[in-house]
XYZ file of N, CA, C and O in Angstrom:
320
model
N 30.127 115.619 48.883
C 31.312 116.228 49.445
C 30.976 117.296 50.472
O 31.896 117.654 51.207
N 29.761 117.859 50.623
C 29.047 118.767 51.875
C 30.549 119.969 51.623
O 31.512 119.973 52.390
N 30.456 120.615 50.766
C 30.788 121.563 49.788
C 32.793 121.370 50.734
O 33.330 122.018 51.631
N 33.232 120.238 49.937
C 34.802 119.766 50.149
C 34.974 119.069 49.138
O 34.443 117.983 48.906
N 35.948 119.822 48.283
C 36.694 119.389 46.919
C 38.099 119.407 47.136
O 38.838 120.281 46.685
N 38.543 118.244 47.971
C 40.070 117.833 47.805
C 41.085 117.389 46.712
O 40.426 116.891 45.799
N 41.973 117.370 46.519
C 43.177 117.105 45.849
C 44.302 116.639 46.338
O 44.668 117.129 47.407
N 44.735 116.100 46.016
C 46.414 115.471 46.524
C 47.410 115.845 45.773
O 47.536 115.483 44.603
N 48.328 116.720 46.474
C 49.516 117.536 46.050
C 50.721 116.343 46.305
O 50.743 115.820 47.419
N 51.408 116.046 45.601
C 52.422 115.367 45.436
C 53.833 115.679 45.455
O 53.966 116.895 45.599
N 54.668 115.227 45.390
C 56.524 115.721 45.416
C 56.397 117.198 45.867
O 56.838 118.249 45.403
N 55.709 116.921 46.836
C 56.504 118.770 47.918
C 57.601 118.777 48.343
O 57.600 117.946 49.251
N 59.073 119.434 48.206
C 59.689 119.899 48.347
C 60.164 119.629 50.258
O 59.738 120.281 51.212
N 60.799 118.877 50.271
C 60.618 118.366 52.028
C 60.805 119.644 52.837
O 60.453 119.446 54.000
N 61.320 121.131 52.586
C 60.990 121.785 53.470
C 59.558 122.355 52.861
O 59.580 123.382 53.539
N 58.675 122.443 52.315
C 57.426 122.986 52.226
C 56.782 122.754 53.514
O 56.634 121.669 54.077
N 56.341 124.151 53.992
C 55.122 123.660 55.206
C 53.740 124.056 54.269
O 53.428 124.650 53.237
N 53.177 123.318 55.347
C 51.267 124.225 54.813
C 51.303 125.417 54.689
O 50.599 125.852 53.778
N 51.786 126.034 55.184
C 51.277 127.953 54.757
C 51.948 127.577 53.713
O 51.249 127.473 52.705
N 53.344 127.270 53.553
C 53.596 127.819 51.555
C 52.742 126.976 50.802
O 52.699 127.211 49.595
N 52.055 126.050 51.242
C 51.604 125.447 50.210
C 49.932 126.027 49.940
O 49.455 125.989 48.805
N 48.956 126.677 51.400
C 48.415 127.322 50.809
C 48.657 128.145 50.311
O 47.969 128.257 49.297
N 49.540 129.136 50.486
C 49.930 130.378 50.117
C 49.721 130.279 48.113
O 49.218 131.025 47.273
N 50.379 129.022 48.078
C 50.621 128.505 46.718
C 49.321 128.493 45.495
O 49.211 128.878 44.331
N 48.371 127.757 46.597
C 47.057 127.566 46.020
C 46.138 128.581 46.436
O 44.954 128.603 46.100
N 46.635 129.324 47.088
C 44.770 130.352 47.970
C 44.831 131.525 46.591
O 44.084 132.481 46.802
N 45.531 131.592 45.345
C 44.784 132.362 44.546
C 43.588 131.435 43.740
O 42.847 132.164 43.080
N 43.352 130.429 43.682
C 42.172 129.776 43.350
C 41.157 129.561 43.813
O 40.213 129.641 43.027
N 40.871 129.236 45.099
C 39.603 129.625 45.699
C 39.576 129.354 47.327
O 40.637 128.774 47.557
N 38.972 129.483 48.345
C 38.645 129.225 49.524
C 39.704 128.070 49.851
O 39.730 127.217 48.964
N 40.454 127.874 50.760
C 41.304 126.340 50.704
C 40.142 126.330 52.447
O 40.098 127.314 53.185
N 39.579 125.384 52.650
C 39.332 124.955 53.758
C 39.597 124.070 54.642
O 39.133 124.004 55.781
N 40.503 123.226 54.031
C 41.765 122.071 55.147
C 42.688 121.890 54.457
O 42.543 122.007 53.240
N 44.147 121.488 55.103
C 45.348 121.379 54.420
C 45.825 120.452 55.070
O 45.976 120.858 56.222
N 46.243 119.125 54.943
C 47.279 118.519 55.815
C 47.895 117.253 55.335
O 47.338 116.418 54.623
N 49.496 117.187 55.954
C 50.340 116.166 55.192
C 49.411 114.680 55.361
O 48.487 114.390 56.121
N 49.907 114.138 54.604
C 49.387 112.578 54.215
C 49.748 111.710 55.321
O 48.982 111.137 56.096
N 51.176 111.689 55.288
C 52.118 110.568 56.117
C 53.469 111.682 56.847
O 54.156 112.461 56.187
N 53.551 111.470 58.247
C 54.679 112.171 58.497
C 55.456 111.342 59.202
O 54.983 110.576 60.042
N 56.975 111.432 58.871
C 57.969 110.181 59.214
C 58.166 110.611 60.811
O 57.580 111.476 61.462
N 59.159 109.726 61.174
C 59.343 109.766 62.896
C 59.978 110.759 63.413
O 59.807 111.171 64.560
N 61.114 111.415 62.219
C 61.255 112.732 62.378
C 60.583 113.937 62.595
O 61.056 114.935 63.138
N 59.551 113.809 62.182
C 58.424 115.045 61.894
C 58.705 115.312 60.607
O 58.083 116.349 60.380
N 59.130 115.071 59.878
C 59.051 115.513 58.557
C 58.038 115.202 57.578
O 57.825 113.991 57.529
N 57.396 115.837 56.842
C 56.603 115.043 55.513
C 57.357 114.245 54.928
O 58.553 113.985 55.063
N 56.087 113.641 53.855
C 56.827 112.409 52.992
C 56.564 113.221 51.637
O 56.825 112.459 50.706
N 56.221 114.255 51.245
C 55.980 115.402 50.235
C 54.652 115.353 50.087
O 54.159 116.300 49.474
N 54.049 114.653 50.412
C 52.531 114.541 49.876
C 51.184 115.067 50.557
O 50.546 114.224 51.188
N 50.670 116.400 50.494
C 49.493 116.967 51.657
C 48.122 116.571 50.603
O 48.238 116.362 49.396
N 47.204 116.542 51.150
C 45.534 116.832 50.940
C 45.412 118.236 50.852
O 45.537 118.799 51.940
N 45.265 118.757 50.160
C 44.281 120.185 50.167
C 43.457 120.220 49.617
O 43.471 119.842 48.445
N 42.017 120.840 50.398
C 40.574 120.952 50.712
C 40.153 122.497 49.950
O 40.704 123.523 50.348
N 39.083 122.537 48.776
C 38.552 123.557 48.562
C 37.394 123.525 49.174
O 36.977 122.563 49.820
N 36.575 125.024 48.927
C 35.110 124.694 49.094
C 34.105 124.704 47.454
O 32.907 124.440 47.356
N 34.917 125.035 46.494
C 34.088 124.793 45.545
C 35.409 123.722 44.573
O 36.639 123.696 44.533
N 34.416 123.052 43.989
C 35.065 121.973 42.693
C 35.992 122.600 41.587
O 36.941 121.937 41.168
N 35.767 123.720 41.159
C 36.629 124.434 40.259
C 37.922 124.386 40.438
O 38.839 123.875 39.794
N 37.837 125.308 41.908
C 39.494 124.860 42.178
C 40.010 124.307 42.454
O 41.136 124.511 42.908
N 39.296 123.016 42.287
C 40.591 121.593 42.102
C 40.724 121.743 40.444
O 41.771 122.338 40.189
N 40.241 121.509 39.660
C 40.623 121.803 38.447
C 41.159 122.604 38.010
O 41.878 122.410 37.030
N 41.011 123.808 38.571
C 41.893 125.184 37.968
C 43.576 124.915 38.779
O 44.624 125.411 38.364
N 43.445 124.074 39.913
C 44.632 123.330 40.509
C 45.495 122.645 39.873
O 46.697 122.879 39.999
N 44.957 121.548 38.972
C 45.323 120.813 38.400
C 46.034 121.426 37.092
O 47.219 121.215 36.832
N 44.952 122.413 36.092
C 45.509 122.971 35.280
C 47.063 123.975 35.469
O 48.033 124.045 34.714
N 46.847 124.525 36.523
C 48.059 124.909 36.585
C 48.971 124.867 37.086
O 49.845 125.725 36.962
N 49.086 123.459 38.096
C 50.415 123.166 39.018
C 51.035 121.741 38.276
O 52.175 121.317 38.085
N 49.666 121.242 37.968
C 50.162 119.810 38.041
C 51.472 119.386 36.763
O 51.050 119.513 35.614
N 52.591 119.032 36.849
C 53.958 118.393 36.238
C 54.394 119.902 36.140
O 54.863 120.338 35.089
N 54.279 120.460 36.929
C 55.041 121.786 37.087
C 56.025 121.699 37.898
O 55.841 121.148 38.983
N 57.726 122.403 37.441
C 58.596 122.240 38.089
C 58.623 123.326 39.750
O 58.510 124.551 39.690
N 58.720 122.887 40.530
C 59.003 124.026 41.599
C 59.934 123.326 42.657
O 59.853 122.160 43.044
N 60.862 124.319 43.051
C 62.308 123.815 43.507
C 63.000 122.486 43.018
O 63.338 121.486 43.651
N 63.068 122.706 42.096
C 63.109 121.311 41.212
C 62.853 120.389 41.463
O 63.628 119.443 41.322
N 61.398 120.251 42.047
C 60.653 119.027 42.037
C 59.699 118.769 41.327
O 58.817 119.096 42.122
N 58.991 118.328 40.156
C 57.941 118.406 39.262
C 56.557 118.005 40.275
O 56.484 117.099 41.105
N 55.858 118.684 40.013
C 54.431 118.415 41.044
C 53.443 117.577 40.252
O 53.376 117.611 39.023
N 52.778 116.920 40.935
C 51.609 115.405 40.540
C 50.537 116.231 41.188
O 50.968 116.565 42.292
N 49.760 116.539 41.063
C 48.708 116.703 41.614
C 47.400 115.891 41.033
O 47.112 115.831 39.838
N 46.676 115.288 42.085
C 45.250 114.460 41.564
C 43.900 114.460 42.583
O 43.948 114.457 43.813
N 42.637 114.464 41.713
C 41.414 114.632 42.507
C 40.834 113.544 42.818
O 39.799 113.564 43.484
């Protein structure tokens, strides 16, 4: 991984941009790339970004604490 431990954040909230979503995750560790999956013709996301650590932990410490968590009442999937 040449020190890149990604995750896939799931059911984002269609106005979420990247800053709230690092904002969301940067108490876990270094985020070093962020970006949506698929964006429709609108410009909109499809809820689903990549976010990039630099160490492996915090995808797990990610997982432990977002993942089937409700936020704006959307339950979050997150996977490594």
């Amino acid at each position: 991984n040449h020190g890149k431990y990604s995750i896939l954040v799931e059911n984002l909230h269609p106005s979420a941009t990247i800053q709230d979503i690092k904002a969301s995750f940067a108490h876990l560790g270094n985020i070093v790339d962020a970006e949506y999956n698929l964006v429709l013709n609108d410009g909109q996301h499809v809820g689903s970004c990549v976010l990039s650590f630099d160490h492996g932990n915090a995808v797990q410490d990610a997982i432990d604490e977002f993942d089937q968590k409700l936020a704006d009442g959307i339950f979050s999937a997150l996977n490594s």
